[in-house]
Structure formats: structure tokens, C-alpha cells
Amino acid sequence: GPSVLLPIWAVSTIVQNTLLASRLVMAGYFVFMLTLLYQLVPKSNFGRFTYGLMLMAVLPIVKATNPLFVLGEPPAIAFFLLATVAMKRGKISLTGVALAAVVLCKINFVMAVLVFLFFALISLALDHRNGAQDLLRKAMRLISSFVAPLLVFETYRFFSLGGLTAYRTNLRELRNFVDSQRLDHWSTSAGFLGTKLTSIINIPGPLVWAATGICFIAYSMAIVFNQNSYEFQTPENPTTLAPALISGLIILGTFLFLASAPWERQAASSFYLFLPFIILLAVNRLRFLTLTSSRRIRLIGVLMILLISIPLGLK
């Protein structure tokens, strides 16, 4: 899409080498994605430790989605992360623009984008600081900032194609292409579903899945042992990360149940969203256990952090 091809064109005019330009742009998107992940962790030594664990979780994903290849998925994930960071910081217009950029990277992610947009609107509605007028103004700003870049691109496409007839033909061909990439029904291809499921399970590997399972256990234990709910009202709570987490699951589900292509890079790219976020949520909660007055609870917090760290360090 244009979010990928336009930067490559711009860089190629400078370096006079399309292959080099494509490598530079894709590497830039990858570094941008890692930077955005860092923006979500607490700014402390413990936050840097958490970030290290997040990076170890995504290393196997890098092998499955080569960041130097010209693909729409890695830049799309970077823009999902940008939308998450923008939401965390209250930058509503940037959230909408980032979500539009996802669509302009990978049209197959449109369902996940709409889910993200829906939850972003819900978060605005649930924010007690927003009165009725504030809510309406912020919601309109979010929607308009999402729609505007798409309208700009569609306007450019309309005129560059030469008019309505060619534009309608282009839309029809795009729809036919999307339809050709879709299964009639996943239940008629149960064996194919099993093959795809096996391939995506193997991408992170058993040690990363083990660490992820421990994260779920640790997250539950941290909630049970929590004695002060106020301590958990941090920017890294599920309210901030929920849209991206759910969008990642939508991308994964789309690959499993709708996609007719066996290439797992689409599903693998979704792991960039929820594997690091699961680690971030779990370790952030465990951090509060290590700060409690009870020696037994502190010991449990430290042990659970070690149990998460060991499989990630061994993989």
C-alpha cells in the first residue's frame, strides 16, 4: 500500500537505488516499531528489564517476518503500535491517522482496524473527564482523522486512474483479488486449518509459549495478591492495550478462519502486538508484588518474574 510504497519512492529519489531504498525504509519501520514498544514500558530500570523480555519474545517473529522484505504487515503493526502510544498519551488525531495508515499498508487488516477504532471510541465514552460535548468533539476528531487520509488517497487514485469508469474497474478488480484470498468456510478445510495452526504455533516456539502461559498465571496471581487497587491504575493497564491486543487476535483469526493462503507471515505479525503486551502486563503487575510489605508475597513476585525470564533466555 501507499504507506509502504510512497516512502520507498521518496528514499529512492535520494539514493538512486530502489532495492537499497526498500531495505532502508523497511529497516526504518522495524526500528520504529521497536521504539514504539519501548514507549509503552515504565521509564525505569525495571521498565528496561521488561523491555528486554519483550524483545526476547519477538526475536523468533523476526525470523518469520524478515524486516528487510517489502511486506505490508510489519509497517502495519508499527502503525498499530503508534495508535496505541497515541491513545496512551491522549493524542486523538494521531490515533486516527495511524489507524488509517494501517489500512493503507495492508487492506486485509481493515477489520482489525475497525475493532481498534471501536474500542478507542468506547474508551473515550468511558472516560469520566469527558462531558457530552467533549465526547462528541473528540469522537468526531478521531473519526475524521481516520477517514481523511483514506479520502485523500482515494481521491488521488480516482484522478490518477483517469475517471469514474477506470476507478470502478479498479475497485472491482481489488474486490475480486480479496475474494480470491478468502476461504468459502473454514469448516470445509479443517485439515488446512490444522496446518496453519501448527505453523503459527511453531513460529514463537515452545519456550515463548511457556513464558506466555506463565504470564497469564502470574497476571492472575498478581490480581489476587493485590492489596491496593490504586497501584494498578498505570498507563500499562489493559484499558490502554486492549484495542491492540484484540486487534492482534482479529488478525490471527482472520488468517486461521478466512485466509486461503498458507503464508503465516500475516499471523506472525500479529504476535508483535500481543506477545510483548502480555509480558508487559504480567511483569508490570508482578513488580508491585515485589514492593509489598509481605516477604512471602515479595518472594512470589520475584519467583514468577524468574519463571517468565528463564524460558525467554533459553530459547
Tab-separated table of C-alpha atoms in Angstrom:
chain	number	residue	atom	x	y	z
A	1	GLY	CA	0.000	0.000	0.000
A	2	PRO	CA	0.980	3.687	-0.182
A	3	SER	CA	2.189	3.763	3.429
A	4	VAL	CA	4.955	1.405	2.266
A	5	LEU	CA	5.482	2.329	-1.375
A	6	LEU	CA	5.426	6.112	-1.002
A	7	PRO	CA	8.357	6.237	1.479
A	8	ILE	CA	10.303	3.803	-0.724
A	9	TRP	CA	9.731	6.065	-3.725
A	10	ALA	CA	10.811	9.134	-1.723
A	11	VAL	CA	14.006	7.473	-0.473
A	12	SER	CA	14.802	6.009	-3.905
A	13	THR	CA	14.827	9.504	-5.398
A	14	ILE	CA	17.607	10.360	-2.937
A	15	VAL	CA	19.759	7.208	-3.005
A	16	GLN	CA	19.037	6.416	-6.693
A	17	ASN	CA	18.677	2.731	-5.878
A	18	THR	CA	15.239	1.161	-5.451
A	19	LEU	CA	16.487	-2.005	-3.725
A	20	LEU	CA	18.568	-0.034	-1.230
A	21	ALA	CA	15.664	2.355	-0.662
A	22	SER	CA	13.280	-0.527	0.062
A	23	ARG	CA	15.734	-2.046	2.547
A	24	LEU	CA	16.260	1.305	4.292
A	25	VAL	CA	12.537	2.021	4.571
A	26	MET	CA	11.653	-1.437	5.870
A	27	ALA	CA	14.527	-1.372	8.364
A	28	GLY	CA	13.329	2.075	9.435
A	29	TYR	CA	9.823	0.751	10.043
A	30	PHE	CA	11.257	-2.102	12.124
A	31	VAL	CA	13.323	0.258	14.288
A	32	PHE	CA	10.249	2.493	14.582
A	33	MET	CA	8.214	-0.477	15.827
A	34	LEU	CA	10.813	-1.379	18.466
A	35	THR	CA	10.952	2.266	19.568
A	36	LEU	CA	7.182	2.386	19.976
A	37	LEU	CA	7.265	-0.779	22.093
A	38	TYR	CA	9.787	0.962	24.334
A	39	GLN	CA	7.409	3.927	24.701
A	40	LEU	CA	4.915	1.599	26.405
A	41	VAL	CA	7.175	0.384	29.227
A	42	PRO	CA	7.724	2.220	32.536
A	43	LYS	CA	10.666	4.620	32.403
A	44	SER	CA	12.849	2.902	34.994
A	45	ASN	CA	15.463	0.177	35.287
A	46	PHE	CA	12.649	-2.305	35.807
A	47	GLY	CA	10.996	-0.966	32.651
A	48	ARG	CA	14.188	-1.567	30.676
A	49	PHE	CA	14.306	-5.103	32.056
A	50	THR	CA	10.694	-5.605	30.960
A	51	TYR	CA	11.553	-4.262	27.520
A	52	GLY	CA	14.379	-6.777	27.274
A	53	LEU	CA	11.947	-9.609	27.960
A	54	MET	CA	9.566	-8.207	25.332
A	55	LEU	CA	12.362	-8.160	22.758
A	56	MET	CA	13.330	-11.745	23.561
A	57	ALA	CA	9.709	-12.782	22.989
A	58	VAL	CA	9.600	-11.244	19.499
A	59	LEU	CA	13.017	-12.441	18.261
A	60	PRO	CA	11.548	-15.638	16.747
A	61	ILE	CA	8.913	-13.497	15.000
A	62	VAL	CA	11.659	-11.503	13.276
A	63	LYS	CA	12.808	-14.702	11.560
A	64	ALA	CA	9.297	-15.384	10.237
A	65	THR	CA	8.711	-11.795	9.060
A	66	ASN	CA	12.031	-10.667	7.642
A	67	PRO	CA	12.067	-6.915	8.416
A	68	LEU	CA	14.063	-6.161	5.258
A	69	PHE	CA	11.479	-7.641	2.875
A	70	VAL	CA	8.939	-5.261	1.328
A	71	LEU	CA	5.806	-6.502	3.093
A	72	GLY	CA	2.760	-4.667	4.363
A	73	GLU	CA	2.486	-6.487	7.686
A	74	PRO	CA	5.469	-5.094	9.682
A	75	PRO	CA	4.702	-1.423	8.851
A	76	ALA	CA	1.016	-2.045	9.620
A	77	ILE	CA	1.945	-3.396	13.047
A	78	ALA	CA	4.164	-0.349	13.600
A	79	PHE	CA	1.164	1.900	12.951
A	80	PHE	CA	-0.992	-0.197	15.296
A	81	LEU	CA	1.643	0.438	17.964
A	82	LEU	CA	1.717	4.143	17.077
A	83	ALA	CA	-2.059	4.266	17.565
A	84	THR	CA	-1.629	2.571	20.957
A	85	VAL	CA	1.041	5.037	22.082
A	86	ALA	CA	-1.079	7.938	20.803
A	87	MET	CA	-4.096	6.646	22.754
A	88	LYS	CA	-1.984	6.324	25.890
A	89	ARG	CA	-0.892	9.962	25.543
A	90	GLY	CA	-4.341	11.287	24.637
A	91	LYS	CA	-3.386	12.256	21.062
A	92	ILE	CA	-6.714	11.553	19.403
A	93	SER	CA	-5.953	12.844	15.903
A	94	LEU	CA	-2.700	10.886	15.742
A	95	THR	CA	-4.589	7.746	16.742
A	96	GLY	CA	-6.965	8.146	13.794
A	97	VAL	CA	-4.181	8.913	11.307
A	98	ALA	CA	-2.166	5.899	12.495
A	99	LEU	CA	-5.170	3.602	12.025
A	100	ALA	CA	-5.710	4.987	8.519
A	101	ALA	CA	-2.040	4.262	7.786
A	102	VAL	CA	-2.617	0.631	8.796
A	103	VAL	CA	-5.325	0.306	6.134
A	104	LEU	CA	-3.017	1.970	3.608
A	105	CYS	CA	-0.353	-0.619	4.477
A	106	LYS	CA	-2.484	-3.757	4.494
A	107	ILE	CA	-6.120	-3.744	3.414
A	108	ASN	CA	-6.610	-7.203	4.952
A	109	PHE	CA	-6.229	-5.560	8.369
A	110	VAL	CA	-9.283	-3.343	7.912
A	111	MET	CA	-11.430	-5.494	10.232
A	112	ALA	CA	-8.813	-5.276	12.986
A	113	VAL	CA	-8.571	-1.506	12.428
A	114	LEU	CA	-12.332	-1.060	12.792
A	115	VAL	CA	-12.253	-3.074	16.028
A	116	PHE	CA	-9.430	-0.850	17.319
A	117	LEU	CA	-11.389	2.245	16.318
A	118	PHE	CA	-14.500	0.940	18.083
A	119	PHE	CA	-12.634	0.338	21.337
A	120	ALA	CA	-10.937	3.721	21.066
A	121	LEU	CA	-14.385	5.324	20.880
A	122	ILE	CA	-15.544	3.213	23.830
A	123	SER	CA	-12.546	4.378	25.879
A	124	LEU	CA	-13.494	7.986	25.145
A	125	ALA	CA	-17.071	7.303	26.241
A	126	LEU	CA	-15.926	5.680	29.495
A	127	ASP	CA	-13.530	8.494	30.380
A	128	HIS	CA	-15.297	10.347	33.200
A	129	ARG	CA	-13.376	13.519	32.352
A	130	ASN	CA	-15.286	13.861	29.071
A	131	GLY	CA	-18.579	15.690	29.190
A	132	ALA	CA	-21.166	15.226	26.439
A	133	GLN	CA	-19.727	17.998	24.267
A	134	ASP	CA	-16.139	16.876	24.856
A	135	LEU	CA	-17.055	13.306	23.979
A	136	LEU	CA	-18.746	14.344	20.738
A	137	ARG	CA	-15.863	16.631	19.762
A	138	LYS	CA	-13.187	14.001	20.472
A	139	ALA	CA	-15.150	11.241	18.747
A	140	MET	CA	-15.592	13.374	15.632
A	141	ARG	CA	-11.900	14.252	15.678
A	142	LEU	CA	-10.945	10.569	15.928
A	143	ILE	CA	-13.268	9.518	13.101
A	144	SER	CA	-12.374	12.433	10.826
A	145	SER	CA	-8.628	11.935	11.325
A	146	PHE	CA	-9.135	8.282	10.375
A	147	VAL	CA	-11.296	8.974	7.319
A	148	ALA	CA	-9.385	11.992	5.930
A	149	PRO	CA	-6.170	10.165	4.848
A	150	LEU	CA	-8.239	7.429	3.214
A	151	LEU	CA	-10.280	10.019	1.300
A	152	VAL	CA	-7.101	11.789	0.188
A	153	PHE	CA	-5.664	8.567	-1.195
A	154	GLU	CA	-8.922	7.539	-2.865
A	155	THR	CA	-9.174	10.995	-4.464
A	156	TYR	CA	-5.641	10.658	-5.781
A	157	ARG	CA	-6.419	7.173	-7.075
A	158	PHE	CA	-9.605	8.403	-8.770
A	159	PHE	CA	-7.843	11.143	-10.726
A	160	SER	CA	-4.680	9.155	-11.437
A	161	LEU	CA	-6.773	6.370	-12.978
A	162	GLY	CA	-8.470	8.844	-15.279
A	163	GLY	CA	-12.062	8.950	-14.129
A	164	LEU	CA	-15.046	7.056	-12.796
A	165	THR	CA	-15.015	4.118	-15.216
A	166	ALA	CA	-11.388	3.190	-14.566
A	167	TYR	CA	-11.855	3.782	-10.822
A	168	ARG	CA	-14.841	1.434	-10.675
A	169	THR	CA	-12.921	-1.172	-12.653
A	170	ASN	CA	-10.013	-0.876	-10.242
A	171	LEU	CA	-12.341	-1.341	-7.255
A	172	ARG	CA	-13.911	-4.386	-8.882
A	173	GLU	CA	-10.508	-5.947	-9.538
A	174	LEU	CA	-9.451	-5.238	-5.958
A	175	ARG	CA	-12.623	-6.871	-4.650
A	176	ASN	CA	-12.061	-9.907	-6.878
A	177	PHE	CA	-8.490	-10.196	-5.595
A	178	VAL	CA	-9.623	-10.008	-1.963
A	179	ASP	CA	-12.343	-12.604	-2.643
A	180	SER	CA	-9.755	-14.930	-4.192
A	181	GLN	CA	-7.749	-14.780	-0.950
A	182	ARG	CA	-10.704	-15.864	1.188
A	183	LEU	CA	-11.907	-19.313	2.168
A	184	ASP	CA	-15.544	-20.139	1.493
A	185	HIS	CA	-15.791	-21.579	5.000
A	186	TRP	CA	-13.059	-22.768	7.331
A	187	SER	CA	-15.061	-25.850	8.358
A	188	THR	CA	-14.758	-27.261	4.826
A	189	SER	CA	-10.939	-27.101	5.123
A	190	ALA	CA	-10.332	-28.479	8.597
A	191	GLY	CA	-7.048	-30.076	7.528
A	192	PHE	CA	-5.843	-26.758	6.112
A	193	LEU	CA	-6.844	-25.047	9.364
A	194	GLY	CA	-4.778	-27.582	11.304
A	195	THR	CA	-1.773	-26.965	9.057
A	196	LYS	CA	-1.997	-23.217	9.554
A	197	LEU	CA	-2.472	-23.608	13.298
A	198	THR	CA	0.593	-25.851	13.538
A	199	SER	CA	2.706	-23.395	11.528
A	200	ILE	CA	1.879	-20.402	13.722
A	201	ILE	CA	2.391	-22.367	16.943
A	202	ASN	CA	5.866	-23.283	15.749
A	203	ILE	CA	6.855	-19.684	14.970
A	204	PRO	CA	7.465	-18.432	18.539
A	205	GLY	CA	8.433	-21.916	19.700
A	206	PRO	CA	7.574	-23.835	22.889
A	207	LEU	CA	9.713	-21.725	25.233
A	208	VAL	CA	7.993	-18.464	24.269
A	209	TRP	CA	4.599	-20.129	24.625
A	210	ALA	CA	5.680	-21.441	28.037
A	211	ALA	CA	6.666	-17.913	29.102
A	212	THR	CA	3.338	-16.605	27.806
A	213	GLY	CA	1.430	-19.234	29.805
A	214	ILE	CA	3.361	-18.300	32.940
A	215	CYS	CA	2.466	-14.650	32.258
A	216	PHE	CA	-1.244	-15.496	32.361
A	217	ILE	CA	-0.787	-17.341	35.660
A	218	ALA	CA	1.352	-14.537	37.079
A	219	TYR	CA	-1.117	-11.869	35.992
A	220	SER	CA	-3.957	-13.708	37.749
A	221	MET	CA	-1.880	-14.223	40.896
A	222	ALA	CA	-0.857	-10.572	40.978
A	223	ILE	CA	-4.513	-9.525	40.943
A	224	VAL	CA	-5.353	-11.970	43.730
A	225	PHE	CA	-2.491	-10.777	45.927
A	226	ASN	CA	-3.051	-7.102	45.218
A	227	GLN	CA	-3.879	-5.186	48.362
A	228	ASN	CA	-4.153	-1.738	46.833
A	229	SER	CA	-6.117	-1.463	43.584
A	230	TYR	CA	-4.988	2.134	43.106
A	231	GLU	CA	-1.437	0.949	42.455
A	232	PHE	CA	-2.669	-0.821	39.348
A	233	GLN	CA	-4.080	2.267	37.654
A	234	THR	CA	-0.996	2.649	35.464
A	235	PRO	CA	-0.662	3.567	31.760
A	236	GLU	CA	0.215	-0.078	31.046
A	237	ASN	CA	-3.163	-1.397	32.136
A	238	PRO	CA	-5.488	-3.416	29.880
A	239	THR	CA	-7.631	-0.351	29.072
A	240	THR	CA	-4.754	1.186	27.137
A	241	LEU	CA	-3.572	-2.024	25.497
A	242	ALA	CA	-6.925	-3.745	24.935
A	243	PRO	CA	-7.583	-2.334	21.418
A	244	ALA	CA	-4.201	-3.518	20.111
A	245	LEU	CA	-4.478	-6.863	21.898
A	246	ILE	CA	-7.902	-7.546	20.424
A	247	SER	CA	-6.815	-6.282	17.002
A	248	GLY	CA	-3.925	-8.751	17.117
A	249	LEU	CA	-6.335	-11.580	17.855
A	250	ILE	CA	-8.550	-10.443	14.965
A	251	ILE	CA	-5.559	-10.569	12.602
A	252	LEU	CA	-4.706	-14.055	13.849
A	253	GLY	CA	-8.318	-15.222	13.498
A	254	THR	CA	-8.542	-13.779	10.000
A	255	PHE	CA	-5.529	-15.844	8.942
A	256	LEU	CA	-6.872	-19.020	10.536
A	257	PHE	CA	-10.516	-18.876	9.504
A	258	LEU	CA	-10.707	-16.638	6.415
A	259	ALA	CA	-7.398	-16.671	4.520
A	260	SER	CA	-6.957	-19.195	1.717
A	261	ALA	CA	-3.190	-18.546	1.523
A	262	PRO	CA	-0.912	-20.685	3.729
A	263	TRP	CA	1.700	-17.959	4.295
A	264	GLU	CA	1.938	-17.438	8.025
A	265	ARG	CA	3.605	-14.001	7.971
A	266	GLN	CA	0.209	-12.311	8.490
A	267	ALA	CA	-0.435	-14.318	11.644
A	268	ALA	CA	3.187	-13.994	12.762
A	269	SER	CA	2.967	-10.217	12.518
A	270	SER	CA	0.079	-10.230	14.996
A	271	PHE	CA	2.421	-11.720	17.604
A	272	TYR	CA	4.232	-8.374	17.684
A	273	LEU	CA	1.057	-6.957	19.223
A	274	PHE	CA	0.013	-9.413	21.864
A	275	LEU	CA	3.128	-11.384	22.925
A	276	PRO	CA	5.056	-8.274	24.139
A	277	PHE	CA	1.875	-6.794	25.609
A	278	ILE	CA	1.120	-9.938	27.622
A	279	ILE	CA	4.642	-9.833	29.050
A	280	LEU	CA	4.331	-6.104	29.750
A	281	LEU	CA	1.047	-6.528	31.615
A	282	ALA	CA	2.191	-9.524	33.651
A	283	VAL	CA	5.634	-8.234	34.641
A	284	ASN	CA	4.263	-4.770	35.411
A	285	ARG	CA	1.777	-6.300	37.841
A	286	LEU	CA	4.397	-8.564	39.361
A	287	ARG	CA	6.560	-5.508	40.012
A	288	PHE	CA	4.012	-4.312	42.550
A	289	LEU	CA	4.169	-7.659	44.332
A	290	THR	CA	7.916	-7.172	44.804
A	291	LEU	CA	7.199	-3.841	46.534
A	292	THR	CA	4.690	-5.098	49.116
A	293	SER	CA	5.484	-5.324	52.819
A	294	SER	CA	4.843	-9.078	52.952
A	295	ARG	CA	8.068	-11.040	52.470
A	296	ARG	CA	6.146	-14.064	51.222
A	297	ILE	CA	4.349	-12.059	48.518
A	298	ARG	CA	7.609	-10.362	47.505
A	299	LEU	CA	9.210	-13.793	47.126
A	300	ILE	CA	6.301	-14.979	44.966
A	301	GLY	CA	6.657	-11.893	42.747
A	302	VAL	CA	10.394	-12.439	42.264
A	303	LEU	CA	9.960	-16.160	41.556
A	304	MET	CA	7.239	-15.531	38.967
A	305	ILE	CA	9.423	-12.962	37.200
A	306	LEU	CA	12.237	-15.514	37.115
A	307	LEU	CA	9.886	-18.171	35.754
A	308	ILE	CA	8.943	-15.820	32.906
A	309	SER	CA	12.544	-14.805	32.240
A	310	ILE	CA	14.142	-18.265	32.164
A	311	PRO	CA	12.345	-19.745	29.102
A	312	LEU	CA	12.788	-16.467	27.191
A	313	GLY	CA	16.504	-16.508	27.988
A	314	LEU	CA	16.879	-20.182	26.994
A	315	LYS	CA	15.120	-20.050	23.630
